[in-house]
PDB file of C-alpha atoms in Angstrom:
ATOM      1  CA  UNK A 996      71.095 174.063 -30.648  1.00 72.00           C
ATOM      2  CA  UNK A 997      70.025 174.083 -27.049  1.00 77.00           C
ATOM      3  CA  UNK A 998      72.778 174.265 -24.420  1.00 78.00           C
ATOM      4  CA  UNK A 999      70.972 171.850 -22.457  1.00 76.00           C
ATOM      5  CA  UNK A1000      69.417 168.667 -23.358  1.00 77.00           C
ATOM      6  CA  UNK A1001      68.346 166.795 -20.171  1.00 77.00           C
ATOM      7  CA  UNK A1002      70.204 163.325 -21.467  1.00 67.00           C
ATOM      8  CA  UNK A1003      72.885 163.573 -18.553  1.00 72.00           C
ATOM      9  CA  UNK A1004      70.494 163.960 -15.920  1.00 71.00           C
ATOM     10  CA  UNK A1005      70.453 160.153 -15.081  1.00 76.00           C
ATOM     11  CA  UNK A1006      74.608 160.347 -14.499  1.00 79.00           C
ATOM     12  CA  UNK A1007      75.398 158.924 -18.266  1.00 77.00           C
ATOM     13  CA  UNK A1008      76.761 161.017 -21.067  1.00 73.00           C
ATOM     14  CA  UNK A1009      77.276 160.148 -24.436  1.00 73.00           C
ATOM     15  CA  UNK A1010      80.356 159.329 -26.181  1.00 72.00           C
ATOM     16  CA  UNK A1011      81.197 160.644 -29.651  1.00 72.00           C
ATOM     17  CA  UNK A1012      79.430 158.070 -31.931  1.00 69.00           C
ATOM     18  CA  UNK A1013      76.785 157.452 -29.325  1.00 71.00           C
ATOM     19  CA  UNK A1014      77.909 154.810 -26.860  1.00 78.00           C
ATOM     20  CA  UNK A1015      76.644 155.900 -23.418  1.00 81.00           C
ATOM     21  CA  UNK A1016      78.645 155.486 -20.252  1.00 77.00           C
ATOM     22  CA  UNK A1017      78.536 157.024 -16.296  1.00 72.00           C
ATOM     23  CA  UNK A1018      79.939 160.476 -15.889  1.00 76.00           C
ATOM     24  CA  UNK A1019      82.776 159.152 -13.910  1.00 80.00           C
ATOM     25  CA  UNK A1020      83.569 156.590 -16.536  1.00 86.00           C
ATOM     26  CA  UNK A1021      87.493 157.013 -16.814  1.00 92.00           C
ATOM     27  CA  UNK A1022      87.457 158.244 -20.312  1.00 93.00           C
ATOM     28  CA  UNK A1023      85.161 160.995 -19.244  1.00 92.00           C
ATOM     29  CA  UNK A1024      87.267 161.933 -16.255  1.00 95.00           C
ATOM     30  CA  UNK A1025      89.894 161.687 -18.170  1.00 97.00           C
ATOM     31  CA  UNK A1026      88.948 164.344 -21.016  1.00 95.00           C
ATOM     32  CA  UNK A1027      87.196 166.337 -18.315  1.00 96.00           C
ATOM     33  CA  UNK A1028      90.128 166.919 -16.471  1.00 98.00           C
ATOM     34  CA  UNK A1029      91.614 167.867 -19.914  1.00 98.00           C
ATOM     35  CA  UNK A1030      88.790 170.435 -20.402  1.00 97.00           C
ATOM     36  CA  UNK A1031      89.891 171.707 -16.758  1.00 98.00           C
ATOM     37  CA  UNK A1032      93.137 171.963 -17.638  1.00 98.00           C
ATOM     38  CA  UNK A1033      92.263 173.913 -20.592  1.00 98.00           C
ATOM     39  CA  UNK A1034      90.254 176.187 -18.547  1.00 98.00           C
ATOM     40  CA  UNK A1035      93.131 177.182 -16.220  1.00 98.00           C
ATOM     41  CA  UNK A1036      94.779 177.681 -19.231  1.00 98.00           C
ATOM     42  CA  UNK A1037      92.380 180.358 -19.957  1.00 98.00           C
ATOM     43  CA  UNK A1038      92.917 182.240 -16.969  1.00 98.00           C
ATOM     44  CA  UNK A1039      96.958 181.958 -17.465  1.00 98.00           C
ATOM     45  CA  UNK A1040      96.416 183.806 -20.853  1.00 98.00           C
ATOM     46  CA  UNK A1041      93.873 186.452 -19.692  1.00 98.00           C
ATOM     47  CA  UNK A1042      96.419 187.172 -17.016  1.00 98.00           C
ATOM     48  CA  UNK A1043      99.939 187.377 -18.913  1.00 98.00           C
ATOM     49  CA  UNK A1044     101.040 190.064 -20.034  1.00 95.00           C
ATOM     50  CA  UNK A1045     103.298 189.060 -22.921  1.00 97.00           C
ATOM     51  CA  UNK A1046     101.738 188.812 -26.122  1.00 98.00           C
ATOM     52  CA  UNK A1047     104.186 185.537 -27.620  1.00 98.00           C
ATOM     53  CA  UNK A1048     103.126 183.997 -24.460  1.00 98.00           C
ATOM     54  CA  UNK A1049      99.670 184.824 -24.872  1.00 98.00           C
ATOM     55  CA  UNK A1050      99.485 183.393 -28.065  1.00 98.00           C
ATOM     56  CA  UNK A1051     101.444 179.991 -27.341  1.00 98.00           C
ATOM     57  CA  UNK A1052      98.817 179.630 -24.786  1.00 98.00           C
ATOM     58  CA  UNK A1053      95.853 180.164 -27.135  1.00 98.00           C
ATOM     59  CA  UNK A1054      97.774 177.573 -29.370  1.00 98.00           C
ATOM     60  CA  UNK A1055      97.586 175.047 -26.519  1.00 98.00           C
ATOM     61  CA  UNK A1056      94.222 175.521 -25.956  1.00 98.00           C
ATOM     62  CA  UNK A1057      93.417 174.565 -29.386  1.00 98.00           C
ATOM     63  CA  UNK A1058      95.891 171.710 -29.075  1.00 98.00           C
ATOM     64  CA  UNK A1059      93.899 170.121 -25.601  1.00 98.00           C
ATOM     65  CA  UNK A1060      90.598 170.433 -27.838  1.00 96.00           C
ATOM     66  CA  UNK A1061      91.967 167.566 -30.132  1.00 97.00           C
ATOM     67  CA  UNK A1062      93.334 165.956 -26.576  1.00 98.00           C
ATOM     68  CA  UNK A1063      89.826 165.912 -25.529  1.00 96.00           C
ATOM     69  CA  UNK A1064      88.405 164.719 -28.790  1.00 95.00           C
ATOM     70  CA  UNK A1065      90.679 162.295 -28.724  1.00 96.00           C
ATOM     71  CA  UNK A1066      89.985 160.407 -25.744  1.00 96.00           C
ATOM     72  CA  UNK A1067      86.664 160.781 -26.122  1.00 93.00           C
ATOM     73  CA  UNK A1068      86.333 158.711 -29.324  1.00 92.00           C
ATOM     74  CA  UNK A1069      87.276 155.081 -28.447  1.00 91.00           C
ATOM     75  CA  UNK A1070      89.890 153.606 -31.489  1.00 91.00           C
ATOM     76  CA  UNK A1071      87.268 151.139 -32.038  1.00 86.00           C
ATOM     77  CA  UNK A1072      84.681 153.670 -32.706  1.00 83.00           C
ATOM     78  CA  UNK A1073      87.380 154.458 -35.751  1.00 80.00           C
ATOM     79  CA  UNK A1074      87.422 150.956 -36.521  1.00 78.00           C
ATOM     80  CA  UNK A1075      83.861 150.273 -36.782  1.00 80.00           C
ATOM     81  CA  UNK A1076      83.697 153.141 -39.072  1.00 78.00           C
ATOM     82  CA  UNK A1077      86.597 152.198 -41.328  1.00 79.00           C
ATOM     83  CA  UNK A1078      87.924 155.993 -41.496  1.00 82.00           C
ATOM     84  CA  UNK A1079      89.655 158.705 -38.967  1.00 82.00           C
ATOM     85  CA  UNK A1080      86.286 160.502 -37.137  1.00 86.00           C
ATOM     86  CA  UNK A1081      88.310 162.779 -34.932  1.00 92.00           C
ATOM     87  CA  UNK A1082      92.143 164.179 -34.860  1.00 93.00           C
ATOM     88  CA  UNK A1083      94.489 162.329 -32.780  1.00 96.00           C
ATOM     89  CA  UNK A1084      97.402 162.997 -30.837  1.00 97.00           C
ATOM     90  CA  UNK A1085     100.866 161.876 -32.429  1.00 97.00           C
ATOM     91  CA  UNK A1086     104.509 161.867 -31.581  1.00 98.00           C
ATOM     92  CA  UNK A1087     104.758 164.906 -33.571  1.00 98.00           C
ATOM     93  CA  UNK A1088     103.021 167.005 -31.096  1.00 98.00           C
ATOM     94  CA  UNK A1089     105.262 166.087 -28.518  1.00 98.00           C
ATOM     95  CA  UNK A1090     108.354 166.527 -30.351  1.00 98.00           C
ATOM     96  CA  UNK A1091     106.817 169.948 -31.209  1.00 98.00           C
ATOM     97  CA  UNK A1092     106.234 170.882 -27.113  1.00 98.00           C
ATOM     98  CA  UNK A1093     109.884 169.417 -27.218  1.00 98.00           C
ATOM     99  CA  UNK A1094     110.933 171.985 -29.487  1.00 98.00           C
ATOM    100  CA  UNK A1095     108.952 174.939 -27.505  1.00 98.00           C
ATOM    101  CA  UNK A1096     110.885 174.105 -24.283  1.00 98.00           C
ATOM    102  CA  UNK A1097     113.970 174.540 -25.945  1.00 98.00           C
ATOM    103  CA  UNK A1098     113.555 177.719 -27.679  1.00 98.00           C
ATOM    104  CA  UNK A1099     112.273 179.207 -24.274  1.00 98.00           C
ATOM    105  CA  UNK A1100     114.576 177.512 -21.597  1.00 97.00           C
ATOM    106  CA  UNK A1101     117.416 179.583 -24.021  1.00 97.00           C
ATOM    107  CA  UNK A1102     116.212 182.210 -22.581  1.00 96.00           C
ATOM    108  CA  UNK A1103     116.048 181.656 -19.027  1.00 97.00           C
ATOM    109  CA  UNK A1104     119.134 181.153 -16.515  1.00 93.00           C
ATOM    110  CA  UNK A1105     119.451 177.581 -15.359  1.00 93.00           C
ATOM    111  CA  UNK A1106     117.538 176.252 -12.375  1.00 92.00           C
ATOM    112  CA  UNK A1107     119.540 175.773  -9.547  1.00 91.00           C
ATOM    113  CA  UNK A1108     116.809 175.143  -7.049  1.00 92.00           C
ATOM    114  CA  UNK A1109     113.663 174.550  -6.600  1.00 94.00           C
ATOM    115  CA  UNK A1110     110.765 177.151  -7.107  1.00 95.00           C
ATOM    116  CA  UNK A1111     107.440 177.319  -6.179  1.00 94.00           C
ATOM    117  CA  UNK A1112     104.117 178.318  -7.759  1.00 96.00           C
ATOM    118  CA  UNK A1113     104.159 182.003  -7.971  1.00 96.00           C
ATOM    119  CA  UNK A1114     105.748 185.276  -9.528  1.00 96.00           C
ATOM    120  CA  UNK A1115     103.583 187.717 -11.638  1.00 97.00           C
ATOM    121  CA  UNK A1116      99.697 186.369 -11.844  1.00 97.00           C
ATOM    122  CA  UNK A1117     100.220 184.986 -14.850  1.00 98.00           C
ATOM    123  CA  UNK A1118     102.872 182.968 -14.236  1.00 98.00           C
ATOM    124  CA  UNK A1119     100.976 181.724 -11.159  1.00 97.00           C
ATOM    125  CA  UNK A1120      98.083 180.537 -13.222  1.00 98.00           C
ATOM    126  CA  UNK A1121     100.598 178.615 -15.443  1.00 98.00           C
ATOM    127  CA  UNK A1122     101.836 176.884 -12.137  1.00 98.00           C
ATOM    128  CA  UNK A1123      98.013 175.955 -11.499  1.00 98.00           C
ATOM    129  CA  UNK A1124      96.847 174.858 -15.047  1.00 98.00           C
ATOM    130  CA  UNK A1125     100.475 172.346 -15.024  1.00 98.00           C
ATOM    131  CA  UNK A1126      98.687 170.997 -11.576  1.00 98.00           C
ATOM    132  CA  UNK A1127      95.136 170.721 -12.939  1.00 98.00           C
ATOM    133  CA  UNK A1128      97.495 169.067 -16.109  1.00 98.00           C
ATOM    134  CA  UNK A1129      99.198 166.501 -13.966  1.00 98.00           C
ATOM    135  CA  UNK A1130      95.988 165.643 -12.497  1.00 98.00           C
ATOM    136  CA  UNK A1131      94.578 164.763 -15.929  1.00 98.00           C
ATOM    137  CA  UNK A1132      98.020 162.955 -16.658  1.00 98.00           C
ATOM    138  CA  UNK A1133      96.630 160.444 -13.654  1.00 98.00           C
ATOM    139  CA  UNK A1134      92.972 160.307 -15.093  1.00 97.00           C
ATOM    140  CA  UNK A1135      94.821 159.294 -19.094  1.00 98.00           C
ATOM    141  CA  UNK A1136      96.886 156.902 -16.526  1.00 98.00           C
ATOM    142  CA  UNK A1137      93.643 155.104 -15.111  1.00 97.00           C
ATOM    143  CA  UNK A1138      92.195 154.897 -18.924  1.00 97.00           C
ATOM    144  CA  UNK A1139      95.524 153.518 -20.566  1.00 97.00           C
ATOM    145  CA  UNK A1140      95.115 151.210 -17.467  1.00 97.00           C
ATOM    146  CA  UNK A1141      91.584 149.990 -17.700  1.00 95.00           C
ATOM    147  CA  UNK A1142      91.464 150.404 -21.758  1.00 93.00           C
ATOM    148  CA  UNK A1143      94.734 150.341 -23.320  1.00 93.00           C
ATOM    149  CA  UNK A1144      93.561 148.950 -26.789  1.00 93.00           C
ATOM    150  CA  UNK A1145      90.848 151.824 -26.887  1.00 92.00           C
ATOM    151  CA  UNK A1146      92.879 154.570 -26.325  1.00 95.00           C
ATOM    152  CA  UNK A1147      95.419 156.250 -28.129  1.00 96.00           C
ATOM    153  CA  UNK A1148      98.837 156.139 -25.898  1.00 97.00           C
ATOM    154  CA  UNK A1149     100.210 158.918 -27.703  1.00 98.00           C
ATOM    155  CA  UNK A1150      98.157 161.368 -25.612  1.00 98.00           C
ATOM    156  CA  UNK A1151     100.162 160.655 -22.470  1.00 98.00           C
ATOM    157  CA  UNK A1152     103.214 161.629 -23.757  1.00 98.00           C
ATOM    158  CA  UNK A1153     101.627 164.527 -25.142  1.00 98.00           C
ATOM    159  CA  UNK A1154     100.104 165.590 -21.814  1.00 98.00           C
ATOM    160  CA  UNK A1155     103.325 164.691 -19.872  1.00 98.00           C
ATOM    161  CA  UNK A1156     105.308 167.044 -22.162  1.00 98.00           C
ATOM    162  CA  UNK A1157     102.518 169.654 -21.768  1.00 98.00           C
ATOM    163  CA  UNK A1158     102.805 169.753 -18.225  1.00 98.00           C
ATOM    164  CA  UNK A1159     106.522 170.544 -18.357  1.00 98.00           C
ATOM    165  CA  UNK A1160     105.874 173.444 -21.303  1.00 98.00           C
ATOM    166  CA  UNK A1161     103.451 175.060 -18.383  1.00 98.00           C
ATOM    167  CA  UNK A1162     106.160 174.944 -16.134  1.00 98.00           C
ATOM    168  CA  UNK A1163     108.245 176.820 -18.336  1.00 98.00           C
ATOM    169  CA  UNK A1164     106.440 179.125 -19.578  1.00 98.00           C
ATOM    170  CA  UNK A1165     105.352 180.072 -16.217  1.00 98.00           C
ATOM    171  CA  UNK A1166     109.194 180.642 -15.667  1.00 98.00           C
ATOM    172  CA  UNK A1167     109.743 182.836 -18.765  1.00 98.00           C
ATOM    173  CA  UNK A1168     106.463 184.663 -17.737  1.00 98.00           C
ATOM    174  CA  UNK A1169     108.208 185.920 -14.726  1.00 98.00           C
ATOM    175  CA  UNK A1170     111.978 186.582 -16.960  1.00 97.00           C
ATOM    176  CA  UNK A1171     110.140 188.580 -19.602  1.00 98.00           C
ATOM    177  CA  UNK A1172     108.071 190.546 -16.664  1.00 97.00           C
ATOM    178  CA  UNK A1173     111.265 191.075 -14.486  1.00 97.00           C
ATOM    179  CA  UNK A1174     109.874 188.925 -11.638  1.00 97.00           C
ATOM    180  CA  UNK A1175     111.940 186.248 -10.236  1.00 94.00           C
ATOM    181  CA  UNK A1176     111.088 182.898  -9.845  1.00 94.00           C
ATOM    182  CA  UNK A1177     110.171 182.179  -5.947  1.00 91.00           C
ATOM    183  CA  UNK A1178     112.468 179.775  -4.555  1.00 92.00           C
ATOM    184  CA  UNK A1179     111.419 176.989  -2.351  1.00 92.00           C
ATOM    185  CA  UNK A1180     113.621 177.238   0.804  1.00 92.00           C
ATOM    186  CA  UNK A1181     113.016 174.178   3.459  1.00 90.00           C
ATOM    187  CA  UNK A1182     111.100 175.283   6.148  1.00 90.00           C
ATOM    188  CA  UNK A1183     112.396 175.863  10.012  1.00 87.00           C
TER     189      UNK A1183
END
């Protein structure tokens, strides 16, 4: 299979199941900021050095791959076809992030301030995938918006609970290296 096919030149790509539509169609910038996201997320793990956190990270990558396959197959592409064509997102995965933050916010002392982005590299790049995150939190916003009987609202949720896993695990990145977090202190 050729990397490149020459069908996206004109500014249309194609849907799964075939339906074509611009490249800033909301569903596509919605799963492309997902695929962003999931990028970042690749340079968080490359740069952490604790191997749990590593691999929860790796997990989550896999995880925004059925995110992105997800909003990229309308529900009525399902429909037509009478049968499930892709995995979707389900309250299960977000009570699942729910049960990550728990088990790691044990291990951390309790906020009492703000922090900002920063600490070991690692931990930075956490800080910037939850950002590139957010930012595809909006795009799912705009799609739920313009198509909210197309697309599967469980994927919010999912993505609003991801963003706040990033955040701590970008905190217990810093614990388990030693590194405190960087507080924010208002500026003179």
């Amino acid at each position: 299979m050729k990397i490149y096919t020459r069908a996206g030149d004109s500014g249309e790509t194609g849907l799964y199941g075939g339906e074509r539509v611009h490249k800033d169609d909301a569903r596509v910038e919605s799963y492309g900021t997902v695929d962003e996201a999931n990028a970042a997320l690749g340079v968080a793990g490359a740069a952490l050095q604790d191997a749990e956190l590593r691999d929860i990270v790796t997990r989550l990558q896999s995880e925004l791959f059925v995110v992105g396959a997800d909003l990229a197959t309308p529900l009525k592409r399902e429909e037509q076809a009478g049968k499930s064509i892709v995995p979707r997102v389900t309250a299960e995965h977000s009570a699942a992030l729910e049960g990550l933050i728990d088990r790691l916010e044990a291990e951390l002392l309790p906020l009492t301030n703000f922090i900002l982005p920063g600490g070991t590299p690692g931990a930075a790049y956490l800080h910037l995938a939850r950002g590139v995150l957010r930012r595809a939190e909006r795009r799912t916003v705009s799609l739920l918006h313009e198509r909210p009987d197309d697309t599967n609202a469980e994927v919010l949720k999912y993505l609003n609970r991801l963003a706040d896993v990033l955040f701590v695990l970008a905190r217990a990145a810093n614990a388990r290296a030693g590194v405190p977090d960087v507080p924010w202190t208002r500026p003179e």
